[in-house]
XYZ file of C-alpha atoms in Angstrom:
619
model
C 0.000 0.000 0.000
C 1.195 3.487 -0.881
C -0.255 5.171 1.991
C -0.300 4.138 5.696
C -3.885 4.049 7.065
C -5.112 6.395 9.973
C -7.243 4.049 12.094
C -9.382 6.647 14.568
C -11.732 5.140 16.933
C -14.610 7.386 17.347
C -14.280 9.290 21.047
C -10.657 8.785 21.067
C -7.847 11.120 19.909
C -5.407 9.936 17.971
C -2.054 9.754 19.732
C 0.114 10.411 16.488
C -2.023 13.076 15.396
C -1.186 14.894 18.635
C 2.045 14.364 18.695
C 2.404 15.611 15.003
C 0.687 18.769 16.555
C 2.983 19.240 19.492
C 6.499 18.700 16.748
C 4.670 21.516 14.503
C 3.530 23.860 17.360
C 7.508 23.796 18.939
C 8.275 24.849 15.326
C 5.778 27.573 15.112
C 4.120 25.959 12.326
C 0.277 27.318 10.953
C -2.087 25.813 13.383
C -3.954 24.501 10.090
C -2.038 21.245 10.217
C 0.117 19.318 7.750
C -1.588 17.797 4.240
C -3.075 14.321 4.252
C 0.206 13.162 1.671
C 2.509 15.079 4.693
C 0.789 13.849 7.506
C 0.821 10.292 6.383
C 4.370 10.281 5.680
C 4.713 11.968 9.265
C 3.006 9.007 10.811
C 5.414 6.553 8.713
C 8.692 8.007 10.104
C 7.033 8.154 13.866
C 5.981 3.856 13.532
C 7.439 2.771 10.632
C 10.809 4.390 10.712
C 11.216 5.346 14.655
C 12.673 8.425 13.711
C 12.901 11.414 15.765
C 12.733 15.001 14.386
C 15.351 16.525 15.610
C 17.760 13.640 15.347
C 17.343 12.357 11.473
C 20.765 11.349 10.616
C 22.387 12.936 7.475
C 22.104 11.642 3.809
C 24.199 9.328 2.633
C 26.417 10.520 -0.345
C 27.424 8.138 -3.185
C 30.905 8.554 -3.829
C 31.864 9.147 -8.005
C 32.686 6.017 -8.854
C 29.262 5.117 -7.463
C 26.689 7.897 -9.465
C 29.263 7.044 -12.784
C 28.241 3.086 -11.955
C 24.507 4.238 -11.734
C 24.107 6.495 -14.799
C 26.429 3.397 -17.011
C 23.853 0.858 -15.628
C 20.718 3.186 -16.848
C 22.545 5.391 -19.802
C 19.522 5.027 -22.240
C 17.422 6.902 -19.860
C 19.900 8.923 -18.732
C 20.618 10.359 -22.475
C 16.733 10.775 -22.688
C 16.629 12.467 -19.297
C 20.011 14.990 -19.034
C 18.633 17.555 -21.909
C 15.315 17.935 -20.096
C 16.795 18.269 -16.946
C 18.630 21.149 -18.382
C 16.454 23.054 -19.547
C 14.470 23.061 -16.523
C 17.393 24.135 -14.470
C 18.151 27.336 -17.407
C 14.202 28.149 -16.632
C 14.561 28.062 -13.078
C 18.148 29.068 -12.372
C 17.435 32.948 -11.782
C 15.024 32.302 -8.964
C 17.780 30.533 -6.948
C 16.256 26.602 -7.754
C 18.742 23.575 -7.381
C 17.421 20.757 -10.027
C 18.108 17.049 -10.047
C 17.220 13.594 -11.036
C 17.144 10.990 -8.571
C 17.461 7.443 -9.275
C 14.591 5.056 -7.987
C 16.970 4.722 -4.679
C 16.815 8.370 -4.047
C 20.031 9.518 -5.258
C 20.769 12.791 -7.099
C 22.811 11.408 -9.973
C 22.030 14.055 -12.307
C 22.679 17.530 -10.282
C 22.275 21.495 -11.534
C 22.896 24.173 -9.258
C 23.886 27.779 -9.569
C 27.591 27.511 -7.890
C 26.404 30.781 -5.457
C 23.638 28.791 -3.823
C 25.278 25.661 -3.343
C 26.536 26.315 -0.353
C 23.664 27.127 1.098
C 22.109 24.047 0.019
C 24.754 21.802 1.027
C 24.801 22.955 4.550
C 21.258 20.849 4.434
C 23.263 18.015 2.888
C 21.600 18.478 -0.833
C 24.830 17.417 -2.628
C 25.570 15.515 -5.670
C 24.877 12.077 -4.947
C 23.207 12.486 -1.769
C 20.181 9.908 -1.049
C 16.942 10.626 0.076
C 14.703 7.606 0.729
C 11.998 8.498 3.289
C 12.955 5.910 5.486
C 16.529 7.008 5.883
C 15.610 10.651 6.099
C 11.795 11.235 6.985
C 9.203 13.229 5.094
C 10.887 14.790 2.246
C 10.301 15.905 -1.711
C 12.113 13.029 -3.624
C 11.626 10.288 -1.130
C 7.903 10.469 -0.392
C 7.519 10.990 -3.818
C 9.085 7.588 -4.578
C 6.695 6.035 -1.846
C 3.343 7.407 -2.557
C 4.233 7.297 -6.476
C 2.685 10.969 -7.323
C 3.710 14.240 -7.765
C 4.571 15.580 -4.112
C 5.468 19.561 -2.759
C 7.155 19.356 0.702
C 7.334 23.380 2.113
C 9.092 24.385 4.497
C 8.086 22.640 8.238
C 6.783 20.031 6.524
C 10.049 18.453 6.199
C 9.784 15.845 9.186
C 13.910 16.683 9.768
C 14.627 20.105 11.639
C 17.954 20.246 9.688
C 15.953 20.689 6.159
C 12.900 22.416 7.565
C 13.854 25.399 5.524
C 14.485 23.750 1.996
C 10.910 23.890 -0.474
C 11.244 20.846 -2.656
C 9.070 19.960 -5.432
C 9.272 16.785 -7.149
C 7.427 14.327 -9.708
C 7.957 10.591 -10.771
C 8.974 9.740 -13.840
C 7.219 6.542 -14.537
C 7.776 3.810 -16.689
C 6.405 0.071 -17.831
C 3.819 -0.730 -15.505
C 3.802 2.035 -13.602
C 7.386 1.237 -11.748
C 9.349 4.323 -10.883
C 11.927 5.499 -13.023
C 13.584 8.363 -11.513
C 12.555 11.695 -9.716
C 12.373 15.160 -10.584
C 13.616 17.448 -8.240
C 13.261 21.362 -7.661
C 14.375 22.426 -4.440
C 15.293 26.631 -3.397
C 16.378 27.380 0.694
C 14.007 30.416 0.100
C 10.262 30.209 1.206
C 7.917 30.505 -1.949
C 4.325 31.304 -1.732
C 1.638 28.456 -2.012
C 0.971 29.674 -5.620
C 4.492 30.044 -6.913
C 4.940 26.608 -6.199
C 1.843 25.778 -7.798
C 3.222 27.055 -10.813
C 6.756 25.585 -10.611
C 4.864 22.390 -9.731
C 2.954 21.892 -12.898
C 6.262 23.089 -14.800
C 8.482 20.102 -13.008
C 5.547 17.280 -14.070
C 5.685 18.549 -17.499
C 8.903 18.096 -17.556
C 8.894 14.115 -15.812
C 6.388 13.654 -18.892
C 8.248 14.977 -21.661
C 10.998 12.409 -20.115
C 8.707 9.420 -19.904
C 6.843 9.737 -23.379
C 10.081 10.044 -25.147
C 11.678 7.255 -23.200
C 8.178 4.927 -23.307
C 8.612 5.951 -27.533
C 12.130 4.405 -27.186
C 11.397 1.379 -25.443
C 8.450 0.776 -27.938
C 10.186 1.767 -31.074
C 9.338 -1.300 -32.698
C 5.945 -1.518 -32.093
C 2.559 0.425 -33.530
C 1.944 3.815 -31.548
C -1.117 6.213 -31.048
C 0.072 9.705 -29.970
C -3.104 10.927 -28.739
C -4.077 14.809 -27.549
C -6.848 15.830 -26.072
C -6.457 19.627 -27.624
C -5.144 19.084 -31.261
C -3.659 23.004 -31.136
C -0.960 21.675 -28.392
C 2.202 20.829 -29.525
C 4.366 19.893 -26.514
C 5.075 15.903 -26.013
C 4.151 16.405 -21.943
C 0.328 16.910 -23.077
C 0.478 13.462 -25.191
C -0.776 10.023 -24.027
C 0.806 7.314 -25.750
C -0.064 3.607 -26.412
C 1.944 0.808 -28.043
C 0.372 -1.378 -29.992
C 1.235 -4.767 -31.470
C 0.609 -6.020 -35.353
C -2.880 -7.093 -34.859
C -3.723 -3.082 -33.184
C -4.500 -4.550 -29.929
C -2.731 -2.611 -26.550
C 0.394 -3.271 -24.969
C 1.557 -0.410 -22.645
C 0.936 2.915 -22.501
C 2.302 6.014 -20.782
C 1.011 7.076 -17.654
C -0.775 9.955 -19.073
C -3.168 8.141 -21.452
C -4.759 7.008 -18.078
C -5.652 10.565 -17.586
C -6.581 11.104 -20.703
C -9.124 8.051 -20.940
C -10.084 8.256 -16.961
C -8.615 4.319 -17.179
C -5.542 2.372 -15.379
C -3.619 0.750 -18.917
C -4.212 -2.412 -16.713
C -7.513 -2.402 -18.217
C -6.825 -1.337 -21.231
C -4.217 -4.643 -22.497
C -5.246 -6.763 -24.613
C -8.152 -5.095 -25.862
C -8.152 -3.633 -29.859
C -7.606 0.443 -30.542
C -10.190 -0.175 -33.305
C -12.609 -1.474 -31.121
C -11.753 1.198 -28.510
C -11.827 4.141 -30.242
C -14.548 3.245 -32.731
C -12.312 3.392 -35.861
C -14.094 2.589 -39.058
C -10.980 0.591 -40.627
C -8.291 -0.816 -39.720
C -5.354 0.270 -38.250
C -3.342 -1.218 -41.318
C -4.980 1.208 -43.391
C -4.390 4.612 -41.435
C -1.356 6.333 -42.924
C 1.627 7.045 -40.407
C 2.025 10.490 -39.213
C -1.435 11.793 -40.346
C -3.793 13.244 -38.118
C -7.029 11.207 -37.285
C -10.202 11.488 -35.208
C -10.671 9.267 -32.220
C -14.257 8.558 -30.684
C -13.683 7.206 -26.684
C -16.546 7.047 -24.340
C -18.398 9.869 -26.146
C -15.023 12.217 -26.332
C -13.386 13.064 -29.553
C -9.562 13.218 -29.392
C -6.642 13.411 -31.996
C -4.015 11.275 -32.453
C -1.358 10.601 -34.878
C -0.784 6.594 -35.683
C 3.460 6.206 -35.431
C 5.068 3.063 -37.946
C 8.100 1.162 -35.868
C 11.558 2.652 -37.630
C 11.912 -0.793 -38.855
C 8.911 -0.100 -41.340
C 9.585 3.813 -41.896
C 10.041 4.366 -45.531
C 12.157 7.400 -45.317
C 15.143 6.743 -42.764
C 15.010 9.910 -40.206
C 18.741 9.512 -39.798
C 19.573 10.589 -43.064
C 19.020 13.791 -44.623
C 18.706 14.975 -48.048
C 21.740 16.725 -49.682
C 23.829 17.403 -53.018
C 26.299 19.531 -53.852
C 24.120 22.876 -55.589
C 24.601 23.398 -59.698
C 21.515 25.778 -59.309
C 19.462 27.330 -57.529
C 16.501 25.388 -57.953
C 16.883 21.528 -57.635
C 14.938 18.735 -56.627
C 16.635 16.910 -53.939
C 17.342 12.816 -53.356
C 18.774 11.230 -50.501
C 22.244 11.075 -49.893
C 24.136 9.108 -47.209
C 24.934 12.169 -44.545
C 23.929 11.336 -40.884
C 22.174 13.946 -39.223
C 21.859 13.160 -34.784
C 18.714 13.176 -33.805
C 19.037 14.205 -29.650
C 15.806 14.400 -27.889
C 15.894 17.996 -27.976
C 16.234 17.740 -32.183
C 13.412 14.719 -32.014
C 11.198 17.522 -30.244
C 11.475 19.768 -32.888
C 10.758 17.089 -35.166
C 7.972 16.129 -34.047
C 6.229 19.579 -33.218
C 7.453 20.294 -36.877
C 5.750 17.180 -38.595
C 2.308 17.834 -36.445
C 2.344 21.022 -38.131
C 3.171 20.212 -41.806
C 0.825 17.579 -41.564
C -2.257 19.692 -41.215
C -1.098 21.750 -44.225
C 0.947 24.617 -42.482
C 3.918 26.686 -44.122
C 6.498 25.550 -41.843
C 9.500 28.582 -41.064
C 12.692 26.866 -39.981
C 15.436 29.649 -37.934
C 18.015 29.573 -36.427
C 22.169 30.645 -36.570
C 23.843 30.123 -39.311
C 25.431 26.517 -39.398
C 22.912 25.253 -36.996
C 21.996 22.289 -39.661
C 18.572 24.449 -40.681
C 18.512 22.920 -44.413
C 19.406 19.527 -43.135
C 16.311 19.554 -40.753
C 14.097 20.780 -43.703
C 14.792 18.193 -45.816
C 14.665 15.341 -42.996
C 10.955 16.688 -42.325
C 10.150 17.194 -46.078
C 10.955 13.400 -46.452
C 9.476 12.374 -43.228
C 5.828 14.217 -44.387
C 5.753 13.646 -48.543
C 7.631 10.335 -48.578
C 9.875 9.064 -51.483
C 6.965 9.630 -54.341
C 6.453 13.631 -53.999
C 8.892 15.687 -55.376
C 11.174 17.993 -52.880
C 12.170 21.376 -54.550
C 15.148 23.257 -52.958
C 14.891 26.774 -54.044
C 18.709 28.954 -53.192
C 17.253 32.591 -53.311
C 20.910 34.252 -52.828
C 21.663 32.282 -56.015
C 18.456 33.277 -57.727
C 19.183 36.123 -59.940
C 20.086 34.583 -63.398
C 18.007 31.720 -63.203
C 14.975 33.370 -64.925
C 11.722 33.971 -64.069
C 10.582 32.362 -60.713
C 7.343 30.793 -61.768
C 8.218 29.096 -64.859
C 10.621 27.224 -63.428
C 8.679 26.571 -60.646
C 5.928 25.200 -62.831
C 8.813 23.276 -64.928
C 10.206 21.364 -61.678
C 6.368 20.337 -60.360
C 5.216 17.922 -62.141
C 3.606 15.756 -59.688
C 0.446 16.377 -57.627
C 2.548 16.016 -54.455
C 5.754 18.524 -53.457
C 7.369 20.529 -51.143
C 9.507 23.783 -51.769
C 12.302 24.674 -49.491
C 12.978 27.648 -49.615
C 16.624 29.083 -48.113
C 18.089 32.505 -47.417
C 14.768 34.078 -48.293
C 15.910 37.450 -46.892
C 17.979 37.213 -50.409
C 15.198 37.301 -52.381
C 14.524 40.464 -54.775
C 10.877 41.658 -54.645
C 9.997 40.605 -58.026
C 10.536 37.027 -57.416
C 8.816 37.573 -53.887
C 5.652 38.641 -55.826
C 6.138 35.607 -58.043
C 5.843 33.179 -55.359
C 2.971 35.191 -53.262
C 1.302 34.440 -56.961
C 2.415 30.898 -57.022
C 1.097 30.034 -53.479
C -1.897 31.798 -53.489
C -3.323 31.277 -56.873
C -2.667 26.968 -56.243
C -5.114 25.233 -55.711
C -3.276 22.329 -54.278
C -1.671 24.336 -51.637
C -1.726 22.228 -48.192
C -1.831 18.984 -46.536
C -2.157 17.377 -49.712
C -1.090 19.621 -52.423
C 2.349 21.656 -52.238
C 4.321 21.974 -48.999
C 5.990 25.388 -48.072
C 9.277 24.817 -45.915
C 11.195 28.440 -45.739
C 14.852 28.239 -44.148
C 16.214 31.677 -42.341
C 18.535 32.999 -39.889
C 15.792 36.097 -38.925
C 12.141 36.359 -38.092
C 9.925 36.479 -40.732
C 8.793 39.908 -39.015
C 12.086 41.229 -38.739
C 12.449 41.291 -42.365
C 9.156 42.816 -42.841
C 10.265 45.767 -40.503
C 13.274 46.286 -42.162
C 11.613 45.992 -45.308
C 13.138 42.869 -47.197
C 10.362 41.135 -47.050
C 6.632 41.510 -48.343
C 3.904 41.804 -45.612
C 1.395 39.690 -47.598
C 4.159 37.227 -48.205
C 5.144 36.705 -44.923
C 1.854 36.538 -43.241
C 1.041 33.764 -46.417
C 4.619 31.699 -44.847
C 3.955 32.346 -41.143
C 1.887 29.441 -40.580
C 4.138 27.611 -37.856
C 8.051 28.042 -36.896
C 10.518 25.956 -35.176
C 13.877 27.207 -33.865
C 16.435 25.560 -33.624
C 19.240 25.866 -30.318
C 22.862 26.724 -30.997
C 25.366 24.179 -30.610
C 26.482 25.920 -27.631
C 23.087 25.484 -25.634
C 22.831 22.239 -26.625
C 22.231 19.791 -22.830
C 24.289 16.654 -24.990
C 27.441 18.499 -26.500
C 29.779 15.771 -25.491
C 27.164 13.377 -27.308
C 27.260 15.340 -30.176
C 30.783 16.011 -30.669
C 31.359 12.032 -29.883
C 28.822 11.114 -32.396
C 30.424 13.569 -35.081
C 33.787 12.437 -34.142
C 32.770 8.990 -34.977
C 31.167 9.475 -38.484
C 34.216 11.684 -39.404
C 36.781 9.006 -38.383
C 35.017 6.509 -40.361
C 34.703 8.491 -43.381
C 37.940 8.979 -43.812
C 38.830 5.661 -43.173
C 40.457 5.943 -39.441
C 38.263 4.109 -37.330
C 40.683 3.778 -34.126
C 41.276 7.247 -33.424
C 40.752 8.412 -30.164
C 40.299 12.030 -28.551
C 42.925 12.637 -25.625
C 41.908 14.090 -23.056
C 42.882 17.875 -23.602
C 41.265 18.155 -27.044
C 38.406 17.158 -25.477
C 37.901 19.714 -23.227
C 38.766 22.215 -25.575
C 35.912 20.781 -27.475
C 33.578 20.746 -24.326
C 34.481 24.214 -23.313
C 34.594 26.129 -27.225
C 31.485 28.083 -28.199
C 30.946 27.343 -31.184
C 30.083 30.243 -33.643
C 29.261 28.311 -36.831
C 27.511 25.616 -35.069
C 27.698 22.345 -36.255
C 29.300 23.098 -39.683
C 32.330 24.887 -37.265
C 32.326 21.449 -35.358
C 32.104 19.398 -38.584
C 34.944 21.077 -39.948
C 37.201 21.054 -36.975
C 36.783 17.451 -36.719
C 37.517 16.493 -39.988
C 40.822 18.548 -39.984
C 41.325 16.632 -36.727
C 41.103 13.602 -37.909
C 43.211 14.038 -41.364
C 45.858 15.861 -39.790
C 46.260 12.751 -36.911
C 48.835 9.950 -37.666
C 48.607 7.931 -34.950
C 46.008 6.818 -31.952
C 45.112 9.794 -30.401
C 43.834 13.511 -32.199
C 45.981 16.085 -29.504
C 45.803 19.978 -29.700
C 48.115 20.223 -32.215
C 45.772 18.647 -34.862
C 42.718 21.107 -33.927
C 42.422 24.042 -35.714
C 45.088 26.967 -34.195
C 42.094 29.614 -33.652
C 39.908 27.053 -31.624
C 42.896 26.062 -29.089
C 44.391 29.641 -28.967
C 40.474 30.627 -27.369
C 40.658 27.616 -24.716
C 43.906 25.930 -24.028
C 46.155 28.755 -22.789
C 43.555 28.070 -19.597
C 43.663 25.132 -16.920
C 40.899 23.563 -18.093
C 41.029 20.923 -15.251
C 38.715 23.423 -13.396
C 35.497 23.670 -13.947
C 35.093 27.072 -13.071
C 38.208 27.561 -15.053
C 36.683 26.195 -18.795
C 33.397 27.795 -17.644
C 35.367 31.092 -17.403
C 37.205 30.610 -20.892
C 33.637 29.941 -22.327
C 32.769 33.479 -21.401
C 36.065 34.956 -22.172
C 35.509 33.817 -25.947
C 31.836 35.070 -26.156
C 32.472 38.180 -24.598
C 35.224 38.798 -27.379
C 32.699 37.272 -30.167
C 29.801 39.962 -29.525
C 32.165 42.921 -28.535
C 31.905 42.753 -24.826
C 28.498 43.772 -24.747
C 27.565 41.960 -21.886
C 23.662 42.205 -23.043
C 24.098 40.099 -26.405
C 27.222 37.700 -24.572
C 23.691 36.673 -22.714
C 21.119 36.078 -25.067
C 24.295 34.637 -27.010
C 24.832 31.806 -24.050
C 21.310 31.360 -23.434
C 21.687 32.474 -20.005
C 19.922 36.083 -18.396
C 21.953 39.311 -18.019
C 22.026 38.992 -14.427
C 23.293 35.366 -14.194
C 26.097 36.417 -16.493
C 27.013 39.380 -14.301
C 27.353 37.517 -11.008
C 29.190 34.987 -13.272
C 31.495 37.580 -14.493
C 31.957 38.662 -10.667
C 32.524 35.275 -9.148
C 35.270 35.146 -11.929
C 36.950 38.563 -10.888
C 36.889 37.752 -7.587
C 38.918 34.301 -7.810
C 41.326 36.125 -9.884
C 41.947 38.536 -7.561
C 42.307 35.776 -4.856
């Protein structure tokens, strides 16, 4: 049983009950009393555990070699978990919020903290690798959320330890096949926060333990059937999706913890029985078409939901993307054997992208330049046309002697089925501008099942309307949906990245034993990457032709990436951290303001950054 049960004779107090009075009213707590979740967990550690308040021992801390053992033994999910973790912690990191992932043990293997509050938080004994199982250390956020199994906010008093009475923690399971208990997120601040605030930061943590269970639950069933289902088909974030793996017959397997919610039913219940039968489908689920929008009927409710083939079965590989070396600027465009990495971050993206395509959207792709924009076009042109339609590529910087815009336009689509990509289109000259605001509105065909629109830039769409290099009409007809994509700098998996890179360049060019030592790794780590992944893609292949032997050193990276990094001691964190910001600064000028929005981080976080970093030199 999750919960212990109260047994209260009518006519007679309860003796715990009082005594959880008399602990709260020494620690001037509200008179209102603790929460039913709390105060059962209270009663736990009084019987259960025979702890006493004031004398809960400290957490044990897992030593290195211990959390390294942990996140080896579970690195799937930890790949899966560590980007989403990360961006919580840069959403929460200006109001003072430690965040971590505990293991279903109770230890913080995965551990983000603003260096300035640590200390405060370690005098409590939140550390990395610290464990927190209730029975070790009484009522607290990640270990009576591992033994009730639900989303749990411990404030303040409520901590049944005096030593961590101060700490607000706010956690939520990650769950995964048959309910068991992956991991917990953690949010924890030493400051008191207002019953609504952590309301708010609440709902924003079990978003985040979903996005981390769908997209795991999506791994661990990639080669079975899948219904996405949505309740509101206008959402596009993963955390709002119920999910259920099917077999080759249609009938259930598993599903994610959030389809219970969505269909008021434990998944229990729902094995076995047939998604056609369910959801009242009029044929088959061999006949829906993969990645296509349909209409479920359940109980009465109409819901969305988008039918996902295993990768086995896909067509169109994902890991490839479409490329060939331009003769013009209009082409149509075939596979080629190029890998493109798809992190969770850049499967997030795809997926919010494809939902949109699907139901006949222009689709605006931005981002920095090198940040593999044209590569993610043509990966989601594939994934929504397929290998029949035809896939235009239209270079507008390279568009001014190749005639008039619509008759080659009509001259390359021949089929009833394309997409146009359309790149650099603040290069465009009006003329050809008003060409294909003619071409898009006068087709017919235009949407889910006619002509795609995919348009490639490195600004808003609005930003070149206000500085007039781009037509109103025409960008309002283009601005149907947008997805940016992060710098490789921001980027939660850059040692993935580079690794994976590293890998495909070594092969290609026929090396396949090469190693990184360990200096021109960090250097790697700790570089900020202007260009993006073409910079990276380029400094590893010089890498790995200038390298003779076993090992790529600092000597065969490029001279202008080592000169920014290696003349520090990169053994320190706070050292690389501090050559980071050293380079960017010098990239945007010193302006402080851009250096920022440039590392993804807020003005004021910088600043005390910048401080902390003065201050140690001057020490």
């Amino acid at each position: 049983m999750w919960e212990t049960e109260a047994i209260e004779v009518r006519g007679f107090a309860d003796p715990l009950t009082s005594e959880i009075k008399n602990i709260l009213r020494s620690r001037g707590a509200p008179e209102s009393g603790l929460p039913d979740l709390v105060e059962q967990s209270w009663k736990r550690c009084l019987t259960d555990y025979n702890l006493l308040p004031d004398a809960v021992p400290r957490a044990s801390v897992l030593s290195h070699s211990e959390i390294r053992d942990v996140m080896q033994q579970r690195e799937e999910f930890m790949r899966i978990a560590e980007p989403e973790i990360e961006r919580l912690f840069r959403r929460l990191v200006d109001n003072e919020y430690l965040v971590s992932l505990a293991s279903p043990q109770g230890a913080m293997v995965l551990f983000r903290c603003d260096y300035q509050y640590l200390s405060d938080l370690a005098g409590s004994g939140v550390i990395p690798g610290s464990v927190w199982s209730e029975d070790q250390q009484g009522t607290n956020g990640v270990g009576t959320c591992l033994r009730v199994g639900k989303p749990v906010i411990i404030a303040g008093t409520e901590h049944y330890g005096s030593a961590i009475q101060r700490l607000t923690c706010l956690t939520a399971p990650v769950l995964g096949k048959n309910g068991v208990i992956e991991s917990v997120i953690n949010v924890t601040t030493a400051r008191n926060g207002d019953a609504r605030m952590n309301r708010m930061v609440q709902d924003i943590v079990e978003r985040s333990a979903r996005r981390i269970e769908n997209t795991y639950f999506g791994r661990m069933n990639r080669r079975n059937l899948m219904l996405r289902i949505i309740d509101n088909g206008e959402v596009a974030d993963i955390a709002e999706e119920g999910r259920l793996a099917l077999d080759d017959n249609g009938r259930v397997i598993d599903g994610s913890s959030f389809t219970s919610r969505l269909l008021g039913q434990d998944i229990e219940n729902l094995a076995g029985k047939s998604a056609e039968d369910l959801f009242e489908l009029s044929h088959s689920i061999s006949e829906i078409r993969p990645e296509t929008p349909i209409l479920l009927n359940y109980r009465g409710r109409s819901l969305q939901a988008v039918l996902t083939v295993p990768e086995t079965r896909q067509r169109w590989p994902i890991s490839l993307i479409a490329t060939r070396p331009a003769e013009s600027a209009m082409r149509t465009v075939d596979l080629a054997e190029e890998s493109m990495r798809i992190n969770p971050i850049l499967s997030q993206a795809l997926d919010r992208a494809r939902r949109l395509m699907s139901v006949g959207l222009p689709l605006v792709i931005t981002g920095e330049s090198g940040s593999g924009k044209t590569a993610f076009a043509k990966t989601i042109a594939r994934c929504c046309f397929g290998e029949d339609s035809e896939i235009v590529f239209i270079d507008c910087a390279s568009l001014q002697n190749q005639g008039d815009l619509a008759t080659l336009l009509q001259r390359r689509l021949t089929g009833q089925k394309a997409c146009l990509l359309i790149d650099r289109i603040d290069e465009m000259d009006e003329a050809r501008q008003t060409a294909l605001l003619a071409l898009l509105e006068n087709d017919r065909q235009t949407g889910a099942n006619g002509i795609g629109v995919i348009v490639i830039s490195t600004q808003d769409l609005d930003y070149l309307v206000r500085d007039n290099r781009m037509r109103v009409d025409l960008a309002h007809r283009l601005k149907g949906g947008q997805v940016g994509l992060p710098p490789l700098r921001v980027v939660p998996d850059l040692e993935a990245t580079i690794l994976d890179l590293f890998r495909f360049e070594r092969e290609s060019l026929g090396k396949p034993h090469l190693e990184l030592d360990d200096d021109s790794r960090l250097v790697l780590l700790n570089y900020h990457w202007p260009g993006n992944m073409r910079e990276l893609r380029n400094c590893l292949r010089h890498a790995v032709a200038l390298a003779d032997g076993k090992q790529i050193g600092l000597e065969h990276l490029p001279d202008n990436i080592v000169e920014e990094i290696a003349r520090k001691d990169l053994t320190a964190r706070s050292q690389s951290e501090a050559s980071k910001i050293e380079a960017a600064l010098r990239y945007n000028g010193g302006n402080v303001s851009l250096t920022a929005r440039y590392l993804g981080v807020s003005r004021a976080t910088l600043y005390r950054k910048i401080q902390i970093q003065k201050a140690r030199g001057e020490a």
